[in-house]
Amino acid sequence: MSLIRKTFEGNATGISEACNFAKETLSSYKINKKAIVRADLSLEESALKLIEAAKKEVKIEVAVRKTFFEYRLELSVPGEEITFYDSSLIGESNKSELDQYTETALRNVLIGALGDTLSYMHKGGYNKVQIKVQKIERSMLFAAVIAMVLALITGLLFKNLASHEIQQMVCDNALSPLTTMFMNALKMLVVPVVFFSIITSVSQFSNFSEFGKIGGRIIGLYAITTIIASIIAILVFNLINPGEFGSCKETFENTNAAIESSRVKSIDDFSIMKTIVNIVPDNIVKPYAESNTLQIIFIAVLLGAAISMIGEYSSSIKNLLDGCNLLFSNATKLVIKTMPIAIFTSITDLIIKTNLDTVLQIGGYFIAFIVALIMMVLFYSFMLGFIAKLNIIVFFKKFADVMIKAFSFGSSSACIPDTILCCKKLGVSEKISAFSIPMGSTINMNGTCIHLVLATLFLGKLCGFTFVSSNYVIIVFSSLIMSIGCPAIPGASLVCLSVMMMQFGIPTGAIALFMGIDSVLNMFRTLFNVIGDAVSTIIVAKREKLLDEDIYYSDTAE
């Protein structure tokens, strides 16, 4: 945070000097030029209006303030309270006297047009105007960090000072409901965001063969990275051997009764053939009611390809779909603005409810999980640096904001609009990203794949199971299918993990070990899922010559 303040004479020269001061200071912060021009115009018109209202010689004070969330100008001029925006001066009744009021009327028109960035107040004999110049790119990061810190403090205070009854009351009547409302809002928007993003993307292709080539490469690369993620997880498990960090067999001695209750779906429901066959729905409405993302993607691709075949109607339909895509993307952004509240409630709830001894029991697993994720980052870096021949530092620097959001949301689908926007800033054509990112949020889950493989091996070993080479092959293939079929929402991995464990007869009641911290693990999984989507998208865009490297290496995208 910083504040630079300066005083000027309340005349034309003083206003000019104040505007120059503001422009130079804002330029030093490397703010977008368009934002500086808009702020300069706002400051000039506001200063003229406040000086005119003062009706005497006054001094004006201008300040440039940088907060955690935005850059803004602050203008202060002594005087009586005024009507800052007088719309009557441009009304019908004043047309005959327009010459007399021309300058004032035009100033009101300008101030009215800039109204979304201006706020006026009268305090202590001064007329004050605040001008919002530009939001700080990482304002959501600061809000998320603040929410996390407050949640940590609040959670620990409740856990150590409040009675169990009060803890339960706070969690059940405040924290859990707010968290659930936020997640429900995200889940509500997942289906339309995925559907309209993919259908508008596919409809941009001039012919289906062009789409088939690009789509095949994207899906193929997603499959390869998922298999690599599974192999990395197996290697890390055998290298670190997290099951040796301590036995938890006693934890599962009485889990037999929980096994049947955990068996929410049978392994037959997740057979390879059924997964493939079920991609094609027998009802065009049912997939939306059940949020079956694979079937929704199939419908979106089919309809998107068909749009180019309907002649004169295609243009109007494309405009409608583009509007719907923008509508739901903006709706998602509105929900995401409440994210700091959801972060606070979910983390506070987690700290109050989680048994810290249980977390310590799986410390070995967590170490292996982090090591595997680090190795996956190295693989992503290899793909960008040696296959795409791009600077990896530029990628991670520009993608940092999306990474923070992905970590905070715990939902790949919630990050779709931000990931597509960031890919645009990295020079990727929306022709690629608008298809690959929504597709990746459903079928490309490298972080989830690592978790499923490691957790299956870890819990299996704790329960006394021994895995051989043939088991590893089954695990790799199963994790590929599970990661494809796993919804891009928090909590779904527990169901997928139970299916993986049932293949080897591992008691599914053992999943209870992960219940308390699954939301934390999900943050890491989602982070790496989203990175994988973006890296794969960039590589395909580079191969298809749909990556603008000048934009990729630029400081910012206008």
XYZ file of C-alpha atoms in Angstrom:
558
model
C 0.000 0.000 0.000
C 1.196 3.515 -0.777
C -0.081 7.104 -0.916
C 1.390 10.058 -2.831
C -0.346 13.410 -2.169
C 0.216 16.888 -3.641
C -1.552 20.308 -3.505
C -2.162 22.613 -6.494
C -3.730 25.996 -7.209
C -7.445 25.914 -8.061
C -7.112 27.332 -11.564
C -6.478 26.081 -15.111
C -2.712 25.905 -14.565
C -3.145 24.058 -11.291
C -5.537 21.543 -12.880
C -3.076 20.924 -15.708
C -0.259 20.366 -13.202
C -2.464 18.036 -11.137
C -3.322 15.973 -14.214
C 0.351 15.707 -15.177
C 1.225 14.667 -11.627
C -1.455 11.977 -11.696
C -0.407 10.670 -15.130
C 3.287 10.483 -14.218
C 2.583 8.716 -10.919
C 0.201 6.223 -12.485
C 2.648 5.554 -15.331
C 5.308 4.676 -12.761
C 3.007 1.840 -11.613
C 2.891 0.517 -15.224
C -0.858 0.946 -15.443
C -2.698 0.359 -18.718
C -2.532 3.484 -20.923
C -6.274 3.448 -21.590
C -6.946 3.439 -17.843
C -4.599 6.425 -17.384
C -6.340 8.421 -20.138
C -9.738 7.678 -18.598
C -8.485 8.663 -15.130
C -6.954 11.883 -16.504
C -10.268 12.887 -18.105
C -12.167 12.042 -14.899
C -9.783 14.078 -12.760
C -9.901 17.122 -15.046
C -13.692 17.240 -15.312
C -14.209 16.557 -11.592
C -11.714 19.263 -10.599
C -13.362 21.839 -12.895
C -16.782 21.063 -11.429
C -15.643 21.260 -7.786
C -13.682 24.509 -8.361
C -16.660 26.034 -10.171
C -18.904 25.092 -7.229
C -16.495 26.667 -4.708
C -17.079 30.195 -6.199
C -13.813 31.472 -4.721
C -10.082 30.906 -4.946
C -9.250 27.495 -3.533
C -6.470 24.948 -3.546
C -7.034 21.405 -4.745
C -5.440 18.335 -3.259
C -4.772 15.280 -5.442
C -3.599 11.922 -4.109
C -2.619 8.702 -5.879
C -3.369 5.736 -3.642
C -2.370 2.108 -4.149
C -4.240 -0.445 -2.038
C -4.160 -4.235 -2.021
C -7.033 -4.250 -4.479
C -6.834 -1.196 -6.754
C -5.169 2.025 -7.861
C -7.240 5.171 -7.376
C -7.056 8.976 -7.500
C -8.468 11.076 -4.665
C -9.496 14.696 -5.265
C -10.355 17.069 -2.423
C -11.614 20.694 -2.793
C -13.077 22.909 -0.005
C -16.690 24.004 -0.505
C -20.353 23.452 0.246
C -22.040 20.154 -0.640
C -23.157 19.989 -4.280
C -25.142 17.772 -6.631
C -22.172 16.151 -8.303
C -24.087 14.841 -11.323
C -26.983 17.124 -12.343
C -28.888 15.320 -15.097
C -31.438 18.146 -15.346
C -28.950 20.260 -17.246
C -29.253 17.980 -20.249
C -33.022 17.496 -20.056
C -35.760 18.695 -22.403
C -36.533 21.823 -20.357
C -33.086 23.300 -20.930
C -32.864 22.955 -24.705
C -33.742 26.614 -25.293
C -30.969 27.695 -22.959
C -28.422 25.199 -24.225
C -25.855 27.846 -25.184
C -25.794 29.158 -21.613
C -25.309 25.747 -20.117
C -23.321 24.034 -22.895
C -20.048 23.643 -20.988
C -21.703 22.549 -17.741
C -24.072 20.219 -19.549
C -21.271 18.534 -21.472
C -19.286 18.149 -18.266
C -22.260 16.413 -16.669
C -22.544 14.133 -19.674
C -18.868 13.171 -19.308
C -19.122 12.681 -15.544
C -22.264 10.609 -16.047
C -20.490 8.422 -18.602
C -17.620 7.905 -16.163
C -19.982 7.279 -13.256
C -18.926 3.656 -12.705
C -15.417 4.802 -11.766
C -16.351 7.913 -9.732
C -17.700 8.269 -6.211
C -18.514 11.583 -4.494
C -18.901 12.542 -0.837
C -18.932 15.729 1.259
C -17.048 15.561 4.543
C -15.598 18.179 6.913
C -16.271 21.082 4.570
C -14.593 19.379 1.629
C -16.008 17.941 -1.572
C -14.194 14.678 -2.205
C -14.113 12.527 -5.337
C -12.548 9.093 -5.625
C -11.594 7.881 -9.101
C -11.027 4.155 -9.569
C -8.182 3.805 -12.051
C -7.513 0.086 -12.298
C -7.902 -3.028 -10.226
C -4.686 -4.688 -9.170
C -4.346 -7.902 -11.175
C -3.803 -9.995 -8.059
C -6.443 -8.390 -5.883
C -8.235 -11.734 -5.609
C -4.975 -13.274 -4.406
C -4.717 -10.737 -1.577
C -8.357 -11.287 -0.646
C -7.843 -15.065 -0.663
C -4.720 -14.849 1.498
C -6.444 -12.542 3.978
C -9.419 -14.930 4.127
C -7.105 -17.906 4.722
C -5.238 -16.145 7.544
C -8.467 -15.023 9.225
C -9.901 -18.529 8.835
C -6.813 -20.088 10.405
C -6.969 -17.713 13.399
C -10.734 -18.071 13.821
C -10.657 -21.855 13.463
C -7.899 -22.303 16.033
C -9.643 -19.958 18.495
C -12.921 -21.878 18.231
C -11.168 -25.243 18.393
C -9.237 -24.401 21.552
C -11.527 -22.007 23.413
C -15.143 -22.842 22.484
C -17.113 -25.799 23.791
C -18.009 -28.671 21.464
C -21.651 -27.546 21.407
C -20.726 -24.027 20.288
C -18.335 -25.394 17.652
C -21.099 -27.646 16.297
C -23.607 -24.792 16.272
C -21.278 -22.425 14.406
C -20.342 -25.083 11.832
C -23.895 -26.329 11.242
C -25.667 -22.958 11.221
C -23.128 -20.596 9.666
C -19.943 -22.036 8.163
C -21.214 -25.176 6.410
C -24.361 -23.533 4.934
C -22.385 -20.626 3.433
C -19.782 -22.978 1.977
C -22.506 -25.209 0.549
C -24.301 -22.223 -1.014
C -21.096 -21.111 -2.746
C -20.333 -24.599 -4.073
C -23.942 -25.066 -5.209
C -23.744 -21.815 -7.152
C -20.603 -23.047 -8.914
C -22.115 -26.452 -9.646
C -25.220 -24.735 -11.029
C -23.093 -22.896 -13.601
C -20.777 -25.776 -14.561
C -23.119 -27.280 -17.172
C -23.954 -24.072 -19.118
C -20.344 -22.828 -18.949
C -18.984 -26.089 -20.395
C -21.772 -26.460 -22.974
C -21.744 -22.930 -24.421
C -17.954 -22.613 -24.321
C -17.470 -25.828 -26.338
C -20.324 -25.307 -28.793
C -19.182 -21.754 -29.626
C -15.614 -22.984 -30.046
C -16.519 -25.887 -32.344
C -18.817 -23.655 -34.418
C -15.808 -21.434 -35.269
C -14.153 -24.165 -37.340
C -14.760 -23.781 -41.059
C -15.035 -27.524 -41.562
C -15.351 -30.573 -39.365
C -12.103 -32.158 -40.595
C -10.159 -29.146 -39.273
C -11.825 -29.539 -35.887
C -11.267 -33.304 -35.880
C -7.532 -32.863 -36.377
C -7.143 -30.289 -33.590
C -9.599 -32.035 -31.256
C -7.800 -35.359 -31.757
C -4.463 -33.823 -30.856
C -5.856 -32.156 -27.747
C -7.531 -35.332 -26.484
C -4.466 -37.425 -27.367
C -2.155 -35.098 -25.454
C -4.519 -35.117 -22.476
C -4.431 -38.933 -22.436
C -0.605 -38.997 -22.626
C -0.154 -36.525 -19.731
C -2.658 -38.483 -17.614
C -0.746 -41.736 -18.174
C 2.537 -39.960 -17.346
C 0.949 -38.657 -14.131
C -0.031 -42.223 -13.135
C 3.480 -43.522 -13.805
C 5.009 -40.687 -11.772
C 2.700 -41.523 -8.857
C 3.746 -45.200 -8.937
C 7.456 -44.293 -9.098
C 7.150 -41.843 -6.201
C 5.221 -44.363 -4.096
C 7.926 -47.005 -4.542
C 10.670 -44.443 -3.984
C 9.281 -42.833 -0.805
C 7.256 -45.828 0.427
C 4.831 -43.670 2.454
C 3.203 -46.725 4.048
C 6.373 -47.145 6.112
C 5.862 -43.826 7.882
C 3.565 -45.560 10.327
C 0.912 -48.207 10.349
C -2.727 -47.228 10.422
C -4.100 -50.755 10.325
C -5.711 -50.213 13.702
C -7.700 -47.374 12.206
C -9.487 -49.822 9.919
C -10.022 -52.741 12.317
C -13.656 -51.759 12.726
C -14.335 -50.508 9.205
C -15.990 -53.673 7.876
C -19.394 -52.265 8.758
C -18.586 -49.115 6.795
C -17.487 -50.972 3.684
C -20.985 -51.614 2.379
C -22.144 -48.073 3.125
C -19.157 -46.697 1.222
C -19.978 -48.848 -1.781
C -22.142 -46.150 -3.402
C -21.534 -47.493 -6.883
C -20.395 -50.890 -8.038
C -17.327 -51.413 -10.152
C -19.569 -52.552 -13.004
C -20.947 -49.038 -13.239
C -17.456 -47.832 -14.134
C -16.470 -50.498 -16.664
C -14.441 -49.277 -19.621
C -17.051 -50.286 -22.205
C -19.885 -48.667 -20.253
C -17.910 -45.452 -19.902
C -17.393 -45.303 -23.677
C -20.963 -46.294 -24.576
C -22.481 -43.858 -22.078
C -20.744 -40.897 -23.753
C -23.599 -40.965 -26.285
C -26.873 -40.145 -24.462
C -30.242 -41.605 -25.403
C -31.990 -38.411 -24.286
C -30.933 -34.854 -25.070
C -32.395 -33.438 -21.818
C -31.251 -36.051 -19.288
C -27.490 -35.184 -19.391
C -28.245 -31.628 -18.256
C -30.484 -32.776 -15.422
C -27.814 -35.227 -14.211
C -24.834 -32.919 -14.968
C -23.214 -35.684 -17.036
C -20.337 -33.638 -18.438
C -19.078 -36.251 -20.914
C -22.524 -36.515 -22.532
C -22.903 -32.723 -22.510
C -19.556 -32.373 -24.278
C -20.688 -34.894 -26.905
C -23.906 -32.914 -27.530
C -21.991 -29.607 -27.673
C -19.471 -30.963 -30.192
C -22.217 -32.509 -32.341
C -24.357 -29.361 -32.410
C -21.340 -27.087 -32.869
C -20.241 -29.065 -35.930
C -23.788 -28.996 -37.324
C -24.115 -25.198 -37.085
C -21.918 -24.665 -40.159
C -24.283 -26.858 -42.174
C -27.459 -24.792 -41.786
C -26.575 -21.972 -44.181
C -28.097 -18.540 -43.595
C -29.315 -19.430 -40.091
C -25.819 -20.211 -38.797
C -24.852 -16.563 -38.291
C -27.822 -15.714 -36.050
C -27.432 -18.932 -34.053
C -23.713 -18.242 -33.543
C -24.531 -14.752 -32.232
C -27.074 -16.216 -29.813
C -24.609 -18.851 -28.578
C -21.844 -16.242 -28.201
C -24.218 -14.157 -26.097
C -25.097 -17.144 -23.907
C -21.415 -17.992 -23.528
C -20.670 -14.438 -22.381
C -23.716 -14.450 -20.100
C -22.717 -17.560 -18.154
C -19.037 -16.588 -18.069
C -19.988 -13.288 -16.425
C -22.395 -15.074 -14.081
C -19.506 -17.296 -12.994
C -17.362 -14.219 -12.381
C -20.089 -12.738 -10.164
C -20.190 -15.905 -8.061
C -16.398 -15.997 -7.891
C -16.348 -12.496 -6.393
C -17.738 -14.061 -3.202
C -14.854 -16.546 -3.112
C -13.028 -14.956 -0.120
C -16.140 -15.537 2.003
C -16.290 -19.171 0.901
C -12.572 -19.624 1.599
C -13.017 -18.254 5.109
C -16.039 -20.435 5.909
C -14.662 -23.655 4.388
C -11.215 -23.450 6.000
C -12.597 -22.405 9.390
C -15.063 -25.299 9.228
C -12.248 -27.684 8.258
C -9.981 -26.612 11.148
C -12.778 -26.930 13.709
C -13.857 -30.387 12.539
C -10.526 -32.019 11.633
C -8.732 -34.243 14.111
C -5.110 -33.150 13.888
C -3.898 -36.608 14.922
C -5.555 -38.026 11.810
C -3.761 -35.489 9.639
C -0.415 -36.491 11.177
C -1.162 -40.147 10.424
C -1.041 -39.513 6.698
C 1.984 -37.220 6.755
C 3.918 -39.793 4.730
C 1.214 -39.820 2.070
C 1.163 -36.038 1.882
C 4.941 -35.918 1.387
C 4.681 -38.431 -1.465
C 1.766 -36.479 -2.964
C 3.708 -33.194 -2.982
C 6.824 -34.850 -4.441
C 4.722 -36.369 -7.248
C 3.154 -32.992 -7.999
C 6.586 -31.356 -8.132
C 7.741 -34.011 -10.588
C 4.625 -33.312 -12.688
C 5.526 -29.608 -12.745
C 8.989 -30.557 -14.013
C 7.333 -32.612 -16.759
C 5.108 -29.648 -17.691
C 8.210 -27.442 -17.803
C 9.934 -29.979 -20.071
C 6.916 -29.928 -22.416
C 6.898 -26.130 -22.613
C 10.654 -25.643 -22.779
C 11.733 -28.478 -25.091
C 8.631 -29.441 -27.071
C 7.006 -26.012 -27.493
C 10.362 -24.197 -27.083
C 8.832 -21.457 -24.935
C 10.092 -19.674 -21.827
C 8.560 -21.475 -18.833
C 9.100 -18.507 -16.484
C 6.853 -16.342 -18.669
C 4.129 -18.985 -18.498
C 4.155 -19.389 -14.720
C 4.379 -15.629 -14.194
C 1.317 -14.924 -16.343
C -0.564 -17.986 -15.103
C 0.055 -17.279 -11.398
C -3.338 -15.622 -10.798
C -5.250 -18.540 -12.289
C -3.145 -20.960 -10.216
C -4.124 -19.121 -7.034
C -7.797 -19.145 -8.015
C -7.676 -22.842 -8.913
C -6.101 -23.609 -5.545
C -8.764 -21.550 -3.773
C -11.811 -22.766 -5.748
C -11.050 -26.485 -5.684
C -12.985 -26.727 -8.970
C -11.526 -26.845 -12.493
C -14.885 -25.900 -13.975
C -15.080 -22.720 -11.889
C -11.757 -21.614 -13.388
C -12.773 -22.090 -17.039
C -13.406 -18.363 -17.834
C -10.189 -17.246 -16.096
C -8.100 -19.990 -17.724
C -9.394 -19.125 -21.207
C -8.686 -15.422 -20.577
C -5.164 -16.189 -19.351
C -4.503 -18.396 -22.399
C -5.511 -15.413 -24.523
C -2.923 -13.297 -22.667
C -0.409 -16.036 -23.456
C -1.166 -15.664 -27.162
C -3.379 -18.736 -27.624
C -6.194 -18.369 -30.152
C -9.649 -18.737 -28.595
C -10.332 -21.162 -31.432
C -8.181 -23.597 -29.426
C -8.615 -22.537 -25.797
C -12.423 -22.200 -25.864
C -12.566 -25.900 -26.776
C -9.575 -27.415 -24.992
C -10.024 -25.759 -21.567
C -13.653 -26.872 -20.956
C -12.750 -30.283 -22.383
C -9.684 -30.463 -20.141
C -11.696 -29.559 -17.037
C -13.595 -32.799 -17.595
C -11.128 -35.332 -19.021
C -7.649 -34.000 -18.181
C -7.130 -34.369 -14.442
C -3.464 -35.035 -13.812
C -3.549 -33.894 -10.192
C -6.582 -36.086 -9.521
C -4.911 -39.017 -11.274
C -1.810 -38.717 -9.063
C -4.024 -38.666 -5.967
C -6.089 -41.692 -7.050
C -2.998 -43.806 -7.771
C -1.076 -42.773 -4.645
C -4.087 -43.059 -2.343
C -4.979 -46.537 -3.673
C -1.416 -47.800 -3.184
C -1.070 -46.076 0.186
C -4.334 -47.342 1.698
C -3.755 -50.780 0.172
C -0.386 -51.056 1.849
C -1.762 -49.857 5.190
C -4.413 -52.569 4.940
C -1.802 -55.242 4.278
C -2.056 -55.548 0.473
C 0.943 -56.231 -1.758
C 0.961 -54.886 -5.306
C 2.753 -56.535 -8.229
C 3.605 -55.288 -11.731
C 0.318 -56.442 -13.282
C -1.563 -54.480 -10.608
C 0.287 -51.332 -11.626
C -0.883 -51.725 -15.241
C -4.494 -52.033 -14.063
C -4.045 -49.020 -11.779
C -2.687 -46.849 -14.636
C -5.538 -47.786 -16.948
C -8.190 -47.439 -14.226
C -6.880 -44.041 -13.141
C -7.139 -42.848 -16.753
C -10.815 -43.892 -16.893
C -11.543 -42.533 -13.410
C -9.943 -39.148 -14.099
C -11.977 -38.863 -17.317
C -15.221 -39.725 -15.558
C -14.542 -37.716 -12.400
C -16.649 -34.512 -12.283
C -14.613 -31.297 -12.003
C -16.125 -30.467 -8.602
C -14.915 -30.923 -5.011
C -15.608 -34.268 -3.308
C -16.033 -36.368 -6.458
C -12.586 -37.939 -6.017
C -13.776 -39.868 -2.943
C -16.258 -41.835 -5.064
C -13.612 -42.498 -7.728
C -11.132 -43.588 -5.068
C -13.638 -46.071 -3.636
C -14.029 -47.596 -7.104
C -10.237 -47.900 -7.517
C -9.977 -49.615 -4.132
C -12.829 -52.058 -4.819
C -10.913 -53.448 -7.791
C -8.329 -54.860 -5.376
C -10.648 -55.668 -2.479
C -9.265 -52.871 -0.305
C -11.800 -51.926 2.414
C -13.429 -48.729 1.203
C -13.979 -47.735 4.820
C -10.278 -46.811 4.794
C -11.251 -43.711 2.809
C -12.324 -42.218 6.142
C -8.639 -41.408 6.644
C -8.911 -38.818 3.856
C -12.369 -37.460 4.628
C -11.224 -34.676 6.926
C -8.556 -33.266 4.629
C -9.970 -34.056 1.198
C -10.831 -30.394 0.654
C -7.162 -29.458 1.239
C -5.928 -32.219 -1.078
C -8.516 -31.096 -3.630
C -6.955 -27.628 -3.742
C -3.632 -29.148 -4.831
C -5.308 -31.538 -7.277
C -7.272 -28.739 -8.941
C -4.187 -26.533 -9.192
C -2.296 -29.156 -11.194
C -5.355 -30.121 -13.231
C -5.657 -26.526 -14.439
C -1.914 -26.182 -15.144
C -2.084 -29.357 -17.232
C -5.016 -27.986 -19.236
C -3.169 -24.758 -20.027
C 0.165 -26.416 -20.915
C -1.491 -28.909 -23.262
C -3.513 -26.107 -24.867
C -0.383 -24.028 -25.502
C 1.495 -26.979 -27.033
C -1.354 -27.813 -29.441
C -1.773 -24.116 -30.310
C 1.958 -23.865 -31.086
C 1.824 -26.936 -33.330
C -1.254 -25.624 -35.166
C 0.340 -22.170 -35.578
C -2.430 -20.635 -33.466
C -0.059 -19.217 -30.826
C 1.068 -15.583 -31.088
C 4.525 -15.596 -29.496
C 4.679 -11.786 -29.492
C 1.698 -11.776 -27.114
C 3.174 -14.700 -25.149
C 6.339 -12.728 -24.390
C 4.641 -9.339 -23.938
C 4.410 -7.862 -20.439
C 0.611 -7.545 -20.548
C -2.203 -8.113 -22.963
C -4.231 -4.990 -23.638
